[in-house]
C-alpha cells in the first residue's frame, strides 16, 4: 500500500482520554502531514560542492578557450546575502548590489544571477546553472552581442574570468515570486565576487588555457592559487532582509521552535498520562464526576479522526525547472551592466 498517498483512519472511543490521545497523535503527525520537499541550506556541503562544481565545469570549457579563467570557490558571506535576498521572493535584482558592505564586507559591486522554477524534488543547482550556461547559444563572443529578445547576461557572469568567489541559496516561496508568478515556486540566487557582466567588456581573454595565469597553478584549464582559493569563515551577515534587520532573525525563530516543540510534546504526554492514571485509579464514573463535572460516563460512541498524509513527490510541482525563467544577469551597477529587458 502506498502509505504516502493513503488516508489513515484512527478509530477510538469518544472518551476524554481517547480524544486526548488522538490530539497528541495529531501533534506528532503534524510535521509529517505538512511535510514539504526540503531544499538544501547554505551550510549543506553537498549543495556547496554542487554549486562550485557546476560553475567551474562551465568555466573550464568555454569557447574560445580562456587564457585567464580563475578557479571559483565558495564564499560564506556571499551565500548569506543570496539567502537573505532569496527569502524576499522577488524576481528582481538586489538593489544593494553596488553598495559597499551591503552584500559582502569586501566585494562591491557584487554580481548576481537569479533562477525561478518549480520547488519539486528534482531541483538541483546543476540544473539551474546549466540554464544560465545555455545562454551561450545566443551569445556572440567576438562582437559581444546577444540574439534579439534573448538574454546572455547569466552566461557572461558564470564565465566571467575575474569572478573567483560564489555563494548561492535556494528558497521556497509558498505564495509565489513577485514579478514572476503567484504559484508556489523555488528561487535560486547566486552572488559573485568580483562582479562580472559589465557592458562592452569580454567576459574573459581568449587564448591557450592558463597561459595568462600569472604564476598560478593550472588545474583543468583554470588558474588556481591556494591563498585566493581559501574558504574564509567571515563572521558577517547583511543588515537587511525580510522581517528583521539581520538575516539571522529566521534562524532565531526556528531555534525557538526547535527548543519549544520537545517541551510541548512532553507536556502533552504528561497530561495524557495523568488523565489515564486518574481514570484507572478512580474508575470511569468517579473520574467523570470528579474531573469532568458529569454525572455519568460519557456514552461510548465511536469517533473517526482522519489524517491525510500528503505525498510531496506528486502533484504539479513534482518536476523542477519545467517553468524555469531567469532574470537578466545584472552583475554590476545599472549604468555599466546589463539591465533587465
mmCIF file of C-alpha atoms in Angstrom:
data_model
loop_
_atom_site.group_PDB
_atom_site.id
_atom_site.type_symbol
_atom_site.label_atom_id
_atom_site.label_comp_id
_atom_site.label_asym_id
_atom_site.label_seq_id
_atom_site.Cartn_x
_atom_site.Cartn_y
_atom_site.Cartn_z
ATOM 1 C CA UNK A 1 0.000 0.000 0.000
ATOM 2 C CA UNK A 2 1.231 3.463 -0.840
ATOM 3 C CA UNK A 3 1.347 4.955 2.658
ATOM 4 C CA UNK A 4 2.321 8.417 1.439
ATOM 5 C CA UNK A 5 -0.901 8.759 -0.550
ATOM 6 C CA UNK A 6 -3.266 6.826 1.639
ATOM 7 C CA UNK A 7 -5.871 8.091 4.068
ATOM 8 C CA UNK A 8 -5.077 6.943 7.569
ATOM 9 C CA UNK A 9 -8.099 6.416 9.812
ATOM 10 C CA UNK A 10 -7.919 6.216 13.578
ATOM 11 C CA UNK A 11 -10.812 4.620 15.431
ATOM 12 C CA UNK A 12 -11.287 5.459 19.099
ATOM 13 C CA UNK A 13 -13.818 5.570 21.904
ATOM 14 C CA UNK A 14 -15.186 9.074 22.430
ATOM 15 C CA UNK A 15 -13.817 9.419 25.955
ATOM 16 C CA UNK A 16 -11.714 12.373 27.142
ATOM 17 C CA UNK A 17 -8.625 10.181 27.452
ATOM 18 C CA UNK A 18 -9.036 8.722 23.975
ATOM 19 C CA UNK A 19 -9.589 12.106 22.426
ATOM 20 C CA UNK A 20 -6.555 13.476 24.263
ATOM 21 C CA UNK A 21 -4.504 10.601 22.911
ATOM 22 C CA UNK A 22 -5.687 11.404 19.423
ATOM 23 C CA UNK A 23 -4.774 15.047 19.933
ATOM 24 C CA UNK A 24 -1.278 14.016 20.929
ATOM 25 C CA UNK A 25 -1.052 11.804 17.864
ATOM 26 C CA UNK A 26 -2.175 14.663 15.620
ATOM 27 C CA UNK A 27 0.548 16.867 17.124
ATOM 28 C CA UNK A 28 3.133 14.196 16.417
ATOM 29 C CA UNK A 29 1.833 13.534 12.912
ATOM 30 C CA UNK A 30 1.500 17.238 12.067
ATOM 31 C CA UNK A 31 5.082 17.727 10.900
ATOM 32 C CA UNK A 32 4.726 14.630 8.692
ATOM 33 C CA UNK A 33 1.362 15.605 7.242
ATOM 34 C CA UNK A 34 2.581 19.095 6.483
ATOM 35 C CA UNK A 35 5.959 17.956 5.219
ATOM 36 C CA UNK A 36 7.306 19.755 2.196
ATOM 37 C CA UNK A 37 10.175 18.981 -0.070
ATOM 38 C CA UNK A 38 13.178 20.206 1.864
ATOM 39 C CA UNK A 39 15.657 22.124 -0.260
ATOM 40 C CA UNK A 40 19.277 22.413 0.915
ATOM 41 C CA UNK A 41 20.518 25.309 3.009
ATOM 42 C CA UNK A 42 23.705 27.310 2.589
ATOM 43 C CA UNK A 43 25.656 25.124 5.019
ATOM 44 C CA UNK A 44 24.867 21.872 3.208
ATOM 45 C CA UNK A 45 28.228 20.578 1.983
ATOM 46 C CA UNK A 46 26.677 18.671 -0.900
ATOM 47 C CA UNK A 47 24.847 21.802 -2.054
ATOM 48 C CA UNK A 48 28.012 23.905 -1.765
ATOM 49 C CA UNK A 49 30.004 21.356 -3.715
ATOM 50 C CA UNK A 50 27.407 21.131 -6.476
ATOM 51 C CA UNK A 51 27.255 24.931 -6.866
ATOM 52 C CA UNK A 52 31.034 25.270 -7.122
ATOM 53 C CA UNK A 53 31.494 22.298 -9.442
ATOM 54 C CA UNK A 54 28.702 23.428 -11.741
ATOM 55 C CA UNK A 55 30.292 26.850 -12.205
ATOM 56 C CA UNK A 56 33.858 25.597 -12.642
ATOM 57 C CA UNK A 57 32.707 22.957 -15.084
ATOM 58 C CA UNK A 58 31.313 25.573 -17.451
ATOM 59 C CA UNK A 59 34.218 27.956 -16.881
ATOM 60 C CA UNK A 60 36.723 25.285 -17.890
ATOM 61 C CA UNK A 61 35.137 24.519 -21.243
ATOM 62 C CA UNK A 62 34.414 27.952 -22.714
ATOM 63 C CA UNK A 63 34.830 28.503 -26.439
ATOM 64 C CA UNK A 64 37.010 30.136 -27.490
ATOM 65 C CA UNK A 65 39.276 28.858 -24.672
ATOM 66 C CA UNK A 66 40.213 31.282 -21.898
ATOM 67 C CA UNK A 67 43.765 32.216 -21.022
ATOM 68 C CA UNK A 68 42.935 33.819 -17.660
ATOM 69 C CA UNK A 69 39.919 32.000 -16.191
ATOM 70 C CA UNK A 70 40.169 31.883 -12.385
ATOM 71 C CA UNK A 71 39.070 28.856 -10.393
ATOM 72 C CA UNK A 72 35.919 29.648 -8.388
ATOM 73 C CA UNK A 73 35.412 28.752 -4.715
ATOM 74 C CA UNK A 74 32.627 29.179 -2.147
ATOM 75 C CA UNK A 75 32.154 32.331 -0.114
ATOM 76 C CA UNK A 76 30.035 32.172 3.040
ATOM 77 C CA UNK A 77 29.235 35.895 3.144
ATOM 78 C CA UNK A 78 28.012 35.884 -0.465
ATOM 79 C CA UNK A 79 25.838 32.882 0.378
ATOM 80 C CA UNK A 80 24.369 34.736 3.379
ATOM 81 C CA UNK A 81 23.370 37.621 1.106
ATOM 82 C CA UNK A 82 21.977 35.270 -1.526
ATOM 83 C CA UNK A 83 19.860 33.546 1.114
ATOM 84 C CA UNK A 84 18.587 36.842 2.543
ATOM 85 C CA UNK A 85 17.539 38.047 -0.906
ATOM 86 C CA UNK A 86 16.000 34.699 -1.874
ATOM 87 C CA UNK A 87 13.739 34.995 1.171
ATOM 88 C CA UNK A 88 12.286 38.216 -0.229
ATOM 89 C CA UNK A 89 10.705 36.118 -3.024
ATOM 90 C CA UNK A 90 11.232 38.840 -5.629
ATOM 91 C CA UNK A 91 12.037 38.250 -9.290
ATOM 92 C CA UNK A 92 14.278 41.304 -9.428
ATOM 93 C CA UNK A 93 17.873 42.090 -8.661
ATOM 94 C CA UNK A 94 19.006 43.137 -5.223
ATOM 95 C CA UNK A 95 19.051 46.956 -5.047
ATOM 96 C CA UNK A 96 22.172 46.847 -2.855
ATOM 97 C CA UNK A 97 24.434 45.166 -5.445
ATOM 98 C CA UNK A 98 26.630 48.221 -5.954
ATOM 99 C CA UNK A 99 26.649 49.439 -2.335
ATOM 100 C CA UNK A 100 29.687 48.793 -0.149
ATOM 101 C CA UNK A 101 29.274 46.255 2.672
ATOM 102 C CA UNK A 102 25.649 45.557 1.857
ATOM 103 C CA UNK A 103 26.168 42.156 0.245
ATOM 104 C CA UNK A 104 29.759 41.473 1.285
ATOM 105 C CA UNK A 105 32.309 43.058 3.611
ATOM 106 C CA UNK A 106 34.917 43.252 0.833
ATOM 107 C CA UNK A 107 33.378 42.798 -2.626
ATOM 108 C CA UNK A 108 31.458 45.656 -4.217
ATOM 109 C CA UNK A 109 29.816 45.736 -6.581
ATOM 110 C CA UNK A 110 28.589 42.153 -6.295
ATOM 111 C CA UNK A 111 27.350 40.056 -9.225
ATOM 112 C CA UNK A 112 24.021 38.229 -9.133
ATOM 113 C CA UNK A 113 22.122 35.576 -11.099
ATOM 114 C CA UNK A 114 18.511 34.508 -10.475
ATOM 115 C CA UNK A 115 16.562 31.381 -11.407
ATOM 116 C CA UNK A 116 12.921 30.565 -10.629
ATOM 117 C CA UNK A 117 11.254 27.193 -11.085
ATOM 118 C CA UNK A 118 9.049 24.547 -9.546
ATOM 119 C CA UNK A 119 10.027 23.564 -5.974
ATOM 120 C CA UNK A 120 9.801 19.829 -6.600
ATOM 121 C CA UNK A 121 12.260 17.154 -5.503
ATOM 122 C CA UNK A 122 14.011 17.359 -8.857
ATOM 123 C CA UNK A 123 15.645 20.719 -8.105
ATOM 124 C CA UNK A 124 19.420 20.829 -8.357
ATOM 125 C CA UNK A 125 21.973 23.601 -8.501
ATOM 126 C CA UNK A 126 23.460 21.961 -11.586
ATOM 127 C CA UNK A 127 20.159 22.299 -13.442
ATOM 128 C CA UNK A 128 19.818 25.997 -12.627
ATOM 129 C CA UNK A 129 23.426 26.815 -13.520
ATOM 130 C CA UNK A 130 23.016 24.833 -16.742
ATOM 131 C CA UNK A 131 20.092 27.088 -17.690
ATOM 132 C CA UNK A 132 22.350 30.088 -17.310
ATOM 133 C CA UNK A 133 25.196 28.452 -19.218
ATOM 134 C CA UNK A 134 22.872 27.518 -22.089
ATOM 135 C CA UNK A 135 22.650 31.213 -22.965
ATOM 136 C CA UNK A 136 25.999 30.736 -24.709
ATOM 137 C CA UNK A 137 23.958 29.587 -27.707
ATOM 138 C CA UNK A 138 22.623 33.133 -28.056
ATOM 139 C CA UNK A 139 25.891 34.933 -27.318
ATOM 140 C CA UNK A 140 28.408 36.135 -29.909
ATOM 141 C CA UNK A 141 31.777 36.458 -28.168
ATOM 142 C CA UNK A 142 33.518 38.341 -30.953
ATOM 143 C CA UNK A 143 31.172 41.343 -31.005
ATOM 144 C CA UNK A 144 29.631 40.962 -27.525
ATOM 145 C CA UNK A 145 26.074 40.758 -28.809
ATOM 146 C CA UNK A 146 23.101 38.659 -27.854
ATOM 147 C CA UNK A 147 20.381 37.470 -30.193
ATOM 148 C CA UNK A 148 17.327 39.738 -30.302
ATOM 149 C CA UNK A 149 14.891 39.132 -27.441
ATOM 150 C CA UNK A 150 17.342 36.737 -25.794
ATOM 151 C CA UNK A 151 19.355 37.005 -22.591
ATOM 152 C CA UNK A 152 23.086 36.351 -22.259
ATOM 153 C CA UNK A 153 23.932 38.109 -19.004
ATOM 154 C CA UNK A 154 23.677 34.991 -16.860
ATOM 155 C CA UNK A 155 26.157 33.165 -19.053
ATOM 156 C CA UNK A 156 28.582 36.089 -19.010
ATOM 157 C CA UNK A 157 28.535 36.157 -15.223
ATOM 158 C CA UNK A 158 29.063 32.395 -14.928
ATOM 159 C CA UNK A 159 32.179 32.581 -17.133
ATOM 160 C CA UNK A 160 33.474 35.992 -16.024
ATOM 161 C CA UNK A 161 37.198 35.289 -15.640
ATOM 162 C CA UNK A 162 37.842 37.587 -12.669
ATOM 163 C CA UNK A 163 34.898 36.295 -10.609
ATOM 164 C CA UNK A 164 36.524 33.801 -8.255
ATOM 165 C CA UNK A 165 34.042 33.591 -5.354
ATOM 166 C CA UNK A 166 30.420 32.416 -5.395
ATOM 167 C CA UNK A 167 27.703 31.991 -2.790
ATOM 168 C CA UNK A 168 24.250 30.587 -3.594
ATOM 169 C CA UNK A 169 20.959 29.872 -1.849
ATOM 170 C CA UNK A 170 17.589 28.367 -2.732
ATOM 171 C CA UNK A 171 14.285 29.173 -1.033
ATOM 172 C CA UNK A 172 10.670 28.034 -1.454
ATOM 173 C CA UNK A 173 8.153 30.866 -1.844
ATOM 174 C CA UNK A 174 4.723 29.452 -0.857
ATOM 175 C CA UNK A 175 2.816 32.425 -2.294
ATOM 176 C CA UNK A 176 4.850 32.687 -5.468
ATOM 177 C CA UNK A 177 7.613 35.017 -6.590
ATOM 178 C CA UNK A 178 6.853 38.693 -7.081
ATOM 179 C CA UNK A 179 7.017 39.781 -10.740
ATOM 180 C CA UNK A 180 7.046 36.143 -11.860
ATOM 181 C CA UNK A 181 4.135 34.028 -10.673
ATOM 182 C CA UNK A 182 1.650 33.686 -7.826
ATOM 183 C CA UNK A 183 2.199 29.952 -7.950
ATOM 184 C CA UNK A 184 4.336 28.297 -5.279
ATOM 185 C CA UNK A 185 7.898 28.409 -6.598
ATOM 186 C CA UNK A 186 11.552 27.980 -5.704
ATOM 187 C CA UNK A 187 14.014 30.808 -6.251
ATOM 188 C CA UNK A 188 17.735 30.150 -6.641
ATOM 189 C CA UNK A 189 20.148 33.063 -6.185
ATOM 190 C CA UNK A 190 23.912 33.174 -6.731
ATOM 191 C CA UNK A 191 26.117 36.115 -5.788
ATOM 192 C CA UNK A 192 29.602 36.669 -7.209
ATOM 193 C CA UNK A 193 32.828 38.457 -6.325
ATOM 194 C CA UNK A 194 34.327 40.077 -8.191
ATOM 195 C CA UNK A 195 31.224 41.179 -10.084
ATOM 196 C CA UNK A 196 31.045 40.445 -13.781
ATOM 197 C CA UNK A 197 28.824 41.023 -16.802
ATOM 198 C CA UNK A 198 29.992 44.560 -17.448
ATOM 199 C CA UNK A 199 28.761 46.242 -20.595
ATOM 200 C CA UNK A 200 31.062 46.192 -23.648
ATOM 201 C CA UNK A 201 33.666 44.064 -21.847
ATOM 202 C CA UNK A 202 34.586 40.497 -22.836
ATOM 203 C CA UNK A 203 33.988 38.006 -20.021
ATOM 204 C CA UNK A 204 37.494 36.551 -20.434
ATOM 205 C CA UNK A 205 40.635 36.810 -22.565
ATOM 206 C CA UNK A 206 40.855 34.200 -25.334
ATOM 207 C CA UNK A 207 43.994 32.102 -25.682
ATOM 208 C CA UNK A 208 45.633 28.892 -24.579
ATOM 209 C CA UNK A 209 44.243 27.680 -21.260
ATOM 210 C CA UNK A 210 46.127 29.099 -18.256
ATOM 211 C CA UNK A 211 48.604 30.945 -20.490
ATOM 212 C CA UNK A 212 47.916 34.153 -18.515
ATOM 213 C CA UNK A 213 47.632 32.705 -15.039
ATOM 214 C CA UNK A 214 50.481 34.921 -13.782
ATOM 215 C CA UNK A 215 52.166 32.299 -11.623
ATOM 216 C CA UNK A 216 49.008 30.436 -10.585
ATOM 217 C CA UNK A 217 48.773 26.681 -10.895
ATOM 218 C CA UNK A 218 46.758 25.361 -13.821
ATOM 219 C CA UNK A 219 44.032 22.878 -12.962
ATOM 220 C CA UNK A 220 41.765 21.630 -15.728
ATOM 221 C CA UNK A 221 42.199 24.852 -17.631
ATOM 222 C CA UNK A 222 41.572 27.115 -14.614
ATOM 223 C CA UNK A 223 44.027 29.313 -12.692
ATOM 224 C CA UNK A 224 44.358 28.266 -9.041
ATOM 225 C CA UNK A 225 46.031 29.998 -6.129
ATOM 226 C CA UNK A 226 45.995 28.407 -2.679
ATOM 227 C CA UNK A 227 45.691 31.722 -0.854
ATOM 228 C CA UNK A 228 42.972 33.155 -3.102
ATOM 229 C CA UNK A 229 41.028 29.900 -3.083
ATOM 230 C CA UNK A 230 40.829 29.590 0.701
ATOM 231 C CA UNK A 231 37.289 29.410 2.060
ATOM 232 C CA UNK A 232 37.036 32.270 4.543
ATOM 233 C CA UNK A 233 34.727 31.893 7.525
ATOM 234 C CA UNK A 234 33.750 35.534 7.721
ATOM 235 C CA UNK A 235 31.532 36.289 10.709
ATOM 236 C CA UNK A 236 29.314 38.565 8.664
ATOM 237 C CA UNK A 237 25.658 38.809 7.690
ATOM 238 C CA UNK A 238 23.746 41.500 5.810
ATOM 239 C CA UNK A 239 21.921 44.108 7.882
ATOM 240 C CA UNK A 240 18.819 43.893 5.701
ATOM 241 C CA UNK A 241 16.303 41.203 4.853
ATOM 242 C CA UNK A 242 12.600 40.396 5.199
ATOM 243 C CA UNK A 243 11.211 40.577 8.702
ATOM 244 C CA UNK A 244 14.312 41.833 10.523
ATOM 245 C CA UNK A 245 17.474 43.873 10.321
ATOM 246 C CA UNK A 246 19.516 40.711 10.112
ATOM 247 C CA UNK A 247 19.243 37.530 8.094
ATOM 248 C CA UNK A 248 19.726 35.718 11.385
ATOM 249 C CA UNK A 249 16.179 36.547 12.524
ATOM 250 C CA UNK A 250 14.561 33.484 10.991
ATOM 251 C CA UNK A 251 17.256 31.320 12.453
ATOM 252 C CA UNK A 252 16.451 32.643 15.928
ATOM 253 C CA UNK A 253 12.750 31.928 15.377
ATOM 254 C CA UNK A 254 13.485 28.465 14.059
ATOM 255 C CA UNK A 255 15.744 27.774 17.021
ATOM 256 C CA UNK A 256 12.944 28.795 19.381
ATOM 257 C CA UNK A 257 10.569 26.388 17.639
ATOM 258 C CA UNK A 258 13.077 23.576 17.861
ATOM 259 C CA UNK A 259 13.529 24.197 21.566
ATOM 260 C CA UNK A 260 9.852 24.564 22.469
ATOM 261 C CA UNK A 261 8.450 21.698 20.390
ATOM 262 C CA UNK A 262 10.001 18.904 22.528
ATOM 263 C CA UNK A 263 8.758 20.674 25.664
ATOM 264 C CA UNK A 264 5.240 20.927 24.223
ATOM 265 C CA UNK A 265 5.225 17.242 23.323
ATOM 266 C CA UNK A 266 6.468 16.357 26.803
ATOM 267 C CA UNK A 267 3.649 18.354 28.407
ATOM 268 C CA UNK A 268 1.064 16.702 26.164
ATOM 269 C CA UNK A 269 2.282 13.235 27.065
ATOM 270 C CA UNK A 270 2.364 14.185 30.742
ATOM 271 C CA UNK A 271 -1.231 15.357 30.523
ATOM 272 C CA UNK A 272 -2.365 12.203 28.746
ATOM 273 C CA UNK A 273 -0.569 10.023 31.290
ATOM 274 C CA UNK A 274 -2.083 11.984 34.190
ATOM 275 C CA UNK A 275 -5.630 11.623 32.859
ATOM 276 C CA UNK A 276 -5.133 7.931 32.176
ATOM 277 C CA UNK A 277 -3.750 7.341 35.680
ATOM 278 C CA UNK A 278 -6.614 9.252 37.312
ATOM 279 C CA UNK A 279 -9.178 7.286 35.367
ATOM 280 C CA UNK A 280 -7.635 3.966 36.299
ATOM 281 C CA UNK A 281 -7.436 4.932 39.991
ATOM 282 C CA UNK A 282 -10.959 6.357 40.379
ATOM 283 C CA UNK A 283 -12.952 4.414 37.837
ATOM 284 C CA UNK A 284 -14.866 5.770 34.849
ATOM 285 C CA UNK A 285 -17.899 7.088 36.737
ATOM 286 C CA UNK A 286 -15.969 8.674 39.616
ATOM 287 C CA UNK A 287 -13.473 10.118 37.116
ATOM 288 C CA UNK A 288 -16.263 11.724 35.106
ATOM 289 C CA UNK A 289 -17.883 13.190 38.205
ATOM 290 C CA UNK A 290 -14.682 14.493 39.791
ATOM 291 C CA UNK A 291 -12.686 15.704 36.809
ATOM 292 C CA UNK A 292 -15.304 16.417 34.157
ATOM 293 C CA UNK A 293 -18.258 17.507 36.306
ATOM 294 C CA UNK A 294 -20.631 14.972 34.698
ATOM 295 C CA UNK A 295 -22.896 12.557 36.483
ATOM 296 C CA UNK A 296 -22.169 9.592 34.303
ATOM 297 C CA UNK A 297 -19.578 8.256 31.982
ATOM 298 C CA UNK A 298 -19.967 9.718 28.503
ATOM 299 C CA UNK A 299 -21.694 7.345 26.113
ATOM 300 C CA UNK A 300 -19.371 5.014 24.268
ATOM 301 C CA UNK A 301 -19.844 6.430 20.837
ATOM 302 C CA UNK A 302 -17.323 5.879 18.120
ATOM 303 C CA UNK A 303 -15.375 8.710 16.591
ATOM 304 C CA UNK A 304 -13.270 8.726 13.471
ATOM 305 C CA UNK A 305 -10.381 11.122 13.053
ATOM 306 C CA UNK A 306 -8.843 11.386 9.616
ATOM 307 C CA UNK A 307 -5.324 12.446 8.817
ATOM 308 C CA UNK A 308 -4.297 12.785 5.228
ATOM 309 C CA UNK A 309 -0.606 12.492 4.590
ATOM 310 C CA UNK A 310 0.456 14.478 1.554
ATOM 311 C CA UNK A 311 2.841 12.991 -0.941
ATOM 312 C CA UNK A 312 5.262 15.784 -1.841
ATOM 313 C CA UNK A 313 6.542 13.823 -4.831
ATOM 314 C CA UNK A 314 3.186 14.065 -6.602
ATOM 315 C CA UNK A 315 1.259 16.966 -7.981
ATOM 316 C CA UNK A 316 2.029 19.973 -10.160
ATOM 317 C CA UNK A 317 5.427 20.666 -8.547
ATOM 318 C CA UNK A 318 6.929 17.192 -8.945
ATOM 319 C CA UNK A 319 9.050 18.320 -11.882
ATOM 320 C CA UNK A 320 11.639 21.004 -11.296
ATOM 321 C CA UNK A 321 12.609 23.504 -13.881
ATOM 322 C CA UNK A 322 9.834 22.928 -16.397
ATOM 323 C CA UNK A 323 8.710 26.510 -15.882
ATOM 324 C CA UNK A 324 12.125 27.933 -15.242
ATOM 325 C CA UNK A 325 12.761 31.515 -16.100
ATOM 326 C CA UNK A 326 15.827 33.598 -15.499
ATOM 327 C CA UNK A 327 16.170 37.269 -14.709
ATOM 328 C CA UNK A 328 18.581 39.266 -16.856
ATOM 329 C CA UNK A 329 22.101 38.991 -15.481
ATOM 330 C CA UNK A 330 22.655 42.311 -13.790
ATOM 331 C CA UNK A 331 26.021 41.715 -12.193
ATOM 332 C CA UNK A 332 27.168 45.314 -11.983
ATOM 333 C CA UNK A 333 25.671 48.748 -11.332
ATOM 334 C CA UNK A 334 22.863 49.524 -13.810
ATOM 335 C CA UNK A 335 24.900 52.184 -15.536
ATOM 336 C CA UNK A 336 27.669 49.745 -16.513
ATOM 337 C CA UNK A 337 25.952 46.345 -16.504
ATOM 338 C CA UNK A 338 23.231 44.662 -18.472
ATOM 339 C CA UNK A 339 19.884 45.661 -17.035
ATOM 340 C CA UNK A 340 16.532 43.989 -17.246
ATOM 341 C CA UNK A 341 14.754 43.810 -20.544
#
